[in-house]
Amino acid sequence: MPAYHSVITEGDFRVLGSIPLIPLNSPKYRGPAPVSNEYDPIGEAINLFRANVLFRNYEIKSPGDRLLIYITLFISDCLNKVAARGLNEKMSDTSRFLNSVANGAIAIPGEAGFPLNSMYQAPANRNDADLLRQYLAQIRQETAHRLVTKLYTDPRTGGELAAPSKWWMAFAKRKFMNKSL
């Protein structure tokens, strides 16, 4: 069974370091990403995370897949860090913690700390690198905000849980493509 791919296969998006600057659906955080109500790459990554994280290999078919891979790796990193802190935290504490994780150091393609340098190209110049770093920071902040909401929502009733959902935390130990950010 093949992995799930992004629905964005082509479009008129600016591409920096092999990552397309896709508009976000109702971003809470400011950044270079334009606003659009048509497609939501963060929502897609969160919805496909539990299915895609089971795959060790992932065939890249479009630039949208590269963004999906990055967001999936970030979600995996967030779940690992939440699990390491313990599963008895309140939603507000986890939200503050993941916000600090999202605002941490960001490695971009072409830098030594980026885990997927073999699959991504480096940005063409310094301005493109700065814009990509800002875009990925916005993606990370928005993903962390939405992930906390998903972690603490009861799938049966829609109410708030006292601890992170065991149905999400079960995937904390899995590594997508045997990589981590």
mmCIF file of C-alpha atoms in Angstrom:
data_model
loop_
_atom_site.group_PDB
_atom_site.id
_atom_site.type_symbol
_atom_site.label_atom_id
_atom_site.label_comp_id
_atom_site.label_asym_id
_atom_site.label_seq_id
_atom_site.Cartn_x
_atom_site.Cartn_y
_atom_site.Cartn_z
ATOM 1 C CA MET A 1 0.000 0.000 0.000
ATOM 2 C CA PRO A 2 1.541 3.339 -0.993
ATOM 3 C CA ALA A 3 1.819 6.361 1.271
ATOM 4 C CA TYR A 4 -0.642 9.228 1.004
ATOM 5 C CA HIS A 5 0.531 12.189 -1.075
ATOM 6 C CA SER A 6 -0.361 15.856 -1.037
ATOM 7 C CA VAL A 7 -3.318 16.986 -3.111
ATOM 8 C CA ILE A 8 -1.183 19.880 -4.403
ATOM 9 C CA THR A 9 0.480 18.468 -7.485
ATOM 10 C CA GLU A 10 0.990 21.673 -9.398
ATOM 11 C CA GLY A 11 0.214 25.311 -8.972
ATOM 12 C CA ASP A 12 1.576 28.788 -9.269
ATOM 13 C CA PHE A 13 3.564 28.750 -6.024
ATOM 14 C CA ARG A 14 6.972 30.229 -5.410
ATOM 15 C CA VAL A 15 9.410 27.409 -4.605
ATOM 16 C CA LEU A 16 12.360 28.003 -2.261
ATOM 17 C CA GLY A 17 14.749 25.183 -1.422
ATOM 18 C CA SER A 18 12.353 22.697 -3.068
ATOM 19 C CA ILE A 19 9.596 23.769 -0.643
ATOM 20 C CA PRO A 20 6.594 25.583 -2.146
ATOM 21 C CA LEU A 21 5.238 28.639 -0.343
ATOM 22 C CA ILE A 22 1.643 27.391 -0.232
ATOM 23 C CA PRO A 23 -0.994 29.727 1.257
ATOM 24 C CA LEU A 24 -2.335 28.790 4.685
ATOM 25 C CA ASN A 25 -5.959 28.501 5.681
ATOM 26 C CA SER A 26 -6.683 31.068 8.441
ATOM 27 C CA PRO A 27 -3.195 31.427 9.918
ATOM 28 C CA LYS A 28 -3.047 32.527 13.543
ATOM 29 C CA TYR A 29 0.592 33.548 13.334
ATOM 30 C CA ARG A 30 2.039 36.259 11.119
ATOM 31 C CA GLY A 31 4.518 35.398 8.436
ATOM 32 C CA PRO A 32 5.158 35.391 4.681
ATOM 33 C CA ALA A 33 2.473 32.792 3.859
ATOM 34 C CA PRO A 34 -0.535 34.255 2.051
ATOM 35 C CA VAL A 35 -4.050 33.486 3.278
ATOM 36 C CA SER A 36 -6.313 31.169 1.281
ATOM 37 C CA ASN A 37 -9.502 29.305 2.070
ATOM 38 C CA GLU A 38 -9.045 26.703 -0.674
ATOM 39 C CA TYR A 39 -6.332 24.359 0.606
ATOM 40 C CA ASP A 40 -4.737 23.811 3.989
ATOM 41 C CA PRO A 41 -1.338 22.042 3.988
ATOM 42 C CA ILE A 42 -1.193 21.901 7.800
ATOM 43 C CA GLY A 43 -4.637 20.348 8.114
ATOM 44 C CA GLU A 44 -3.730 17.846 5.422
ATOM 45 C CA ALA A 45 -0.489 16.896 7.200
ATOM 46 C CA ILE A 46 -2.245 16.462 10.555
ATOM 47 C CA ASN A 47 -4.986 14.353 8.979
ATOM 48 C CA LEU A 48 -2.522 12.136 7.091
ATOM 49 C CA PHE A 49 0.074 11.927 9.862
ATOM 50 C CA ARG A 50 -1.043 8.670 11.505
ATOM 51 C CA ALA A 51 -1.214 6.885 8.152
ATOM 52 C CA ASN A 52 2.009 8.282 6.677
ATOM 53 C CA VAL A 53 4.181 7.886 9.771
ATOM 54 C CA LEU A 54 4.019 4.115 9.319
ATOM 55 C CA PHE A 55 6.029 4.291 6.074
ATOM 56 C CA ARG A 56 9.808 4.072 5.947
ATOM 57 C CA ASN A 57 9.984 5.094 2.272
ATOM 58 C CA TYR A 58 8.140 7.957 0.648
ATOM 59 C CA GLU A 59 8.182 8.700 -3.061
ATOM 60 C CA ILE A 60 8.100 12.440 -3.741
ATOM 61 C CA LYS A 61 5.698 13.145 -6.596
ATOM 62 C CA SER A 62 5.248 16.918 -6.302
ATOM 63 C CA PRO A 63 6.573 19.970 -4.423
ATOM 64 C CA GLY A 64 3.530 19.705 -2.124
ATOM 65 C CA ASP A 65 4.890 16.347 -0.945
ATOM 66 C CA ARG A 66 8.095 18.032 0.237
ATOM 67 C CA LEU A 67 6.099 20.382 2.465
ATOM 68 C CA LEU A 68 3.999 17.434 3.672
ATOM 69 C CA ILE A 69 7.192 15.565 4.619
ATOM 70 C CA TYR A 70 8.534 18.552 6.552
ATOM 71 C CA ILE A 71 5.291 19.064 8.493
ATOM 72 C CA THR A 72 5.020 15.315 9.206
ATOM 73 C CA LEU A 73 8.563 15.274 10.599
ATOM 74 C CA PHE A 74 7.762 18.303 12.758
ATOM 75 C CA ILE A 75 4.583 16.666 14.114
ATOM 76 C CA SER A 76 6.589 13.528 14.936
ATOM 77 C CA ASP A 77 9.181 15.654 16.738
ATOM 78 C CA CYS A 78 6.446 17.424 18.729
ATOM 79 C CA LEU A 79 4.844 14.134 19.790
ATOM 80 C CA ASN A 80 8.229 12.751 20.884
ATOM 81 C CA LYS A 81 8.884 15.812 23.020
ATOM 82 C CA VAL A 82 5.414 15.791 24.571
ATOM 83 C CA ALA A 83 5.798 12.086 25.424
ATOM 84 C CA ALA A 84 9.219 12.722 26.967
ATOM 85 C CA ARG A 85 7.727 15.362 29.292
ATOM 86 C CA GLY A 86 5.067 12.978 30.568
ATOM 87 C CA LEU A 87 1.451 12.387 29.674
ATOM 88 C CA ASN A 88 -0.151 14.144 32.643
ATOM 89 C CA GLU A 89 0.256 17.732 31.445
ATOM 90 C CA LYS A 90 -2.573 20.163 30.987
ATOM 91 C CA MET A 91 -3.407 21.579 27.578
ATOM 92 C CA SER A 92 -2.092 25.053 28.483
ATOM 93 C CA ASP A 93 1.304 23.676 29.579
ATOM 94 C CA THR A 94 1.644 21.585 26.424
ATOM 95 C CA SER A 95 0.634 24.563 24.302
ATOM 96 C CA ARG A 96 3.340 26.748 25.859
ATOM 97 C CA PHE A 97 5.919 23.983 25.499
ATOM 98 C CA LEU A 98 5.142 23.267 21.833
ATOM 99 C CA ASN A 99 5.148 26.993 21.093
ATOM 100 C CA SER A 100 8.711 27.165 22.420
ATOM 101 C CA VAL A 101 9.635 24.104 20.335
ATOM 102 C CA ALA A 102 8.174 25.760 17.234
ATOM 103 C CA ASN A 103 10.150 28.945 17.896
ATOM 104 C CA GLY A 104 13.405 27.031 18.317
ATOM 105 C CA ALA A 105 16.273 26.867 15.839
ATOM 106 C CA ILE A 106 15.136 26.100 12.300
ATOM 107 C CA ALA A 107 17.474 24.352 9.888
ATOM 108 C CA ILE A 108 16.674 24.882 6.222
ATOM 109 C CA PRO A 109 17.761 22.882 3.157
ATOM 110 C CA GLY A 110 21.459 23.300 2.488
ATOM 111 C CA GLU A 111 22.428 23.698 6.166
ATOM 112 C CA ALA A 112 24.249 21.022 8.122
ATOM 113 C CA GLY A 113 21.411 20.373 10.588
ATOM 114 C CA PHE A 114 18.721 19.737 7.975
ATOM 115 C CA PRO A 115 17.992 15.967 7.889
ATOM 116 C CA LEU A 116 16.797 15.753 4.274
ATOM 117 C CA ASN A 117 19.544 17.600 2.398
ATOM 118 C CA SER A 118 19.787 14.786 -0.142
ATOM 119 C CA MET A 119 16.140 15.336 -1.221
ATOM 120 C CA TYR A 120 15.927 19.139 -1.047
ATOM 121 C CA GLN A 121 17.828 21.892 -2.829
ATOM 122 C CA ALA A 122 19.336 24.826 -0.987
ATOM 123 C CA PRO A 123 17.765 28.270 -1.519
ATOM 124 C CA ALA A 124 19.383 30.266 -4.333
ATOM 125 C CA ASN A 125 20.464 33.265 -2.238
ATOM 126 C CA ARG A 126 20.392 34.776 1.253
ATOM 127 C CA ASN A 127 17.059 36.564 0.738
ATOM 128 C CA ASP A 128 15.399 33.315 -0.343
ATOM 129 C CA ALA A 129 16.946 31.552 2.668
ATOM 130 C CA ASP A 130 15.564 34.186 5.058
ATOM 131 C CA LEU A 131 12.112 34.018 3.459
ATOM 132 C CA LEU A 132 12.110 30.195 3.662
ATOM 133 C CA ARG A 133 13.168 30.325 7.326
ATOM 134 C CA GLN A 134 10.289 32.745 8.086
ATOM 135 C CA TYR A 135 7.811 30.565 6.185
ATOM 136 C CA LEU A 136 8.916 27.396 7.994
ATOM 137 C CA ALA A 137 8.728 29.242 11.334
ATOM 138 C CA GLN A 138 5.139 30.228 10.530
ATOM 139 C CA ILE A 139 4.333 26.651 9.463
ATOM 140 C CA ARG A 140 5.828 25.274 12.690
ATOM 141 C CA GLN A 141 3.956 27.720 14.931
ATOM 142 C CA GLU A 142 0.639 27.100 13.212
ATOM 143 C CA THR A 143 1.188 23.319 13.251
ATOM 144 C CA ALA A 144 2.046 23.318 16.973
ATOM 145 C CA HIS A 145 -1.084 25.364 17.747
ATOM 146 C CA ARG A 146 -3.371 23.045 15.761
ATOM 147 C CA LEU A 147 -1.666 19.890 17.049
ATOM 148 C CA VAL A 148 -2.323 20.818 20.682
ATOM 149 C CA THR A 149 -5.999 21.244 19.854
ATOM 150 C CA LYS A 150 -6.034 17.833 18.154
ATOM 151 C CA LEU A 151 -4.144 16.138 21.016
ATOM 152 C CA TYR A 152 -6.578 17.341 23.662
ATOM 153 C CA THR A 153 -9.866 16.784 21.832
ATOM 154 C CA ASP A 154 -11.879 13.670 22.641
ATOM 155 C CA PRO A 155 -12.587 11.951 19.281
ATOM 156 C CA ARG A 156 -15.910 10.564 20.518
ATOM 157 C CA THR A 157 -17.470 13.583 22.213
ATOM 158 C CA GLY A 158 -15.465 16.518 20.860
ATOM 159 C CA GLY A 159 -14.827 17.697 24.432
ATOM 160 C CA GLU A 160 -11.493 18.604 25.961
ATOM 161 C CA LEU A 161 -9.341 15.854 27.510
ATOM 162 C CA ALA A 162 -7.307 16.226 30.705
ATOM 163 C CA ALA A 163 -4.249 14.551 29.132
ATOM 164 C CA PRO A 164 -3.069 14.045 25.549
ATOM 165 C CA SER A 165 -5.066 11.505 23.542
ATOM 166 C CA LYS A 166 -3.627 8.001 23.719
ATOM 167 C CA TRP A 167 -4.678 7.527 20.089
ATOM 168 C CA TRP A 168 -2.211 10.235 19.094
ATOM 169 C CA MET A 169 0.512 9.517 21.615
ATOM 170 C CA ALA A 170 0.741 5.919 20.387
ATOM 171 C CA PHE A 171 2.554 7.329 17.337
ATOM 172 C CA ALA A 172 5.163 9.249 19.363
ATOM 173 C CA LYS A 173 7.766 6.481 19.049
ATOM 174 C CA ARG A 174 7.377 6.115 15.274
ATOM 175 C CA LYS A 175 9.904 7.765 12.985
ATOM 176 C CA PHE A 176 8.725 8.842 9.555
ATOM 177 C CA MET A 177 11.300 7.769 6.946
ATOM 178 C CA ASN A 178 13.680 6.991 9.862
ATOM 179 C CA LYS A 179 14.359 10.741 10.154
ATOM 180 C CA SER A 180 13.771 13.443 12.728
ATOM 181 C CA LEU A 181 14.153 17.210 12.705
#
